[in-house]
């Protein structure tokens, strides 16, 4: 796992993309300074708040946080690039990224169990 993180850090250095830690993002949590994490990308949406079709009240509770799940329920991922293309200021540091694949596999197993379906993995029987 550490090798993967080091490799991602090397790619960040070569691409000149700013990587922010989750603690840094968390400090930008107000209407006058609002950053969001969406799909491991960091967006400064402060100037977009007034223009958001749902109003700034829809965004404010998520300032300084990962808003991916809420965003995905309401929007297509391309929406932010269309409405606020200049908003992306960086990416989430690799050490702070959640392992979404592991979470999806766990959710799939729970769902299969609740629905009474057998596991697809031979060792899980």
C-alpha positions as a printed Julia matrix, in Angstrom:
125×3 Matrix{Float64}:
   0.0     0.0     0.0
   2.8     2.45    0.82
   4.29    1.87   -2.63
   1.0     2.9    -4.22
   0.88    6.11   -2.19
   4.5     6.95   -3.04
   3.78    6.37   -6.72
   0.73    8.67   -6.56
   2.78   11.33   -4.79
   5.4    11.17   -7.55
   2.67   11.66  -10.15
   1.4    14.7    -8.22
   4.83   16.28   -8.29
   5.16   15.76  -12.04
   1.68   17.09  -12.84
   1.95   20.26  -10.7
  -1.43   19.41   -9.17
  -1.83   20.66   -5.63
  -2.72   17.91   -3.15
  -4.55   18.98    0.0
  -4.92   17.06    3.23
  -8.44   16.55    4.58
  -7.56   18.65    7.64
  -6.71   21.6     5.37
 -10.02   21.24    3.52
 -11.88   21.07    6.84
 -10.65   24.56    7.75
 -12.48   26.04    4.73
 -15.99   25.59    6.11
 -17.89   28.86    5.86
 -19.85   30.93    3.36
 -16.85   33.23    2.97
 -14.44   30.33    2.4
 -16.06   27.1     1.2
 -14.12   24.11   -0.13
 -15.66   20.75   -1.01
 -14.27   17.32   -1.72
 -16.06   15.63   -4.61
 -14.65   12.39   -5.98
 -11.24   13.07   -4.39
 -11.01   16.48   -6.09
 -10.92   19.72   -4.13
 -13.2    22.56   -5.19
 -13.29   26.13   -3.91
 -16.96   26.96   -4.46
 -17.0    30.2    -2.47
 -17.75   32.41   -5.48
 -20.24   29.87   -6.87
 -22.43   29.78   -3.74
 -24.59   32.71   -4.84
 -25.07   31.2    -8.31
 -25.96   27.66   -7.21
 -29.44   26.82   -8.58
 -30.45   25.21   -5.28
 -29.2    28.19   -3.29
 -26.22   28.4    -1.02
 -28.1    26.64    1.78
 -27.79   23.42   -0.22
 -23.99   23.63   -0.18
 -23.13   25.3     3.15
 -23.61   22.2     5.36
 -20.97   20.42    3.27
 -18.27   23.12    3.29
 -14.97   21.65    4.44
 -16.19   18.08    3.94
 -16.44   15.25    1.46
 -19.7    15.92   -0.37
 -19.33   13.15   -2.97
 -22.28   11.02   -1.87
 -24.68   13.97   -1.6
 -23.44   15.45   -4.89
 -23.84   12.14   -6.74
 -27.45   11.79   -5.62
 -28.37   15.17   -7.1
 -25.94   15.79   -9.96
 -23.98   14.27  -12.79
 -20.24   14.53  -12.12
 -19.85   16.73  -15.21
 -22.15   19.38  -13.7
 -19.45   21.02  -11.61
 -17.1    21.26  -14.6
 -19.92   22.85  -16.59
 -21.21   25.29  -13.96
 -17.98   26.16  -12.17
 -15.03   25.01  -14.31
 -12.49   27.15  -12.46
 -13.55   25.8    -9.06
 -11.2    22.79   -8.95
  -8.1    23.85   -7.07
  -6.49   20.49   -6.41
  -6.97   16.9    -5.37
  -7.28   15.09   -2.07
  -3.94   13.82   -0.79
  -3.62   10.07   -1.48
  -3.17    9.29    2.23
  -6.63   10.74    2.95
  -8.55    8.96    0.24
 -11.09    6.34    1.26
 -10.88    2.9    -0.24
 -14.22    3.05   -2.05
 -13.78   -0.35   -3.69
 -13.59   -2.05   -0.3
 -16.71   -0.18    0.84
 -18.65   -1.19   -2.29
 -17.69   -4.85   -1.88
 -18.82   -4.78    1.76
 -22.12   -3.13    0.8
 -22.64   -5.73   -1.92
 -22.11   -8.58    0.55
 -24.52   -7.06    3.05
 -27.15   -6.53    0.37
 -26.78  -10.1    -0.91
 -27.11  -11.4     2.66
 -30.24   -9.33    3.34
 -31.83  -10.44    0.09
 -31.02  -14.08    0.79
 -28.72  -14.53   -2.19
 -25.74  -16.84   -1.86
 -22.3   -15.31   -1.92
 -20.43  -15.35   -5.21
 -17.17  -16.16   -3.45
 -16.54  -19.89   -2.86
 -14.91  -19.3     0.54
 -17.92  -17.4     1.93
 -20.34  -20.32    2.02
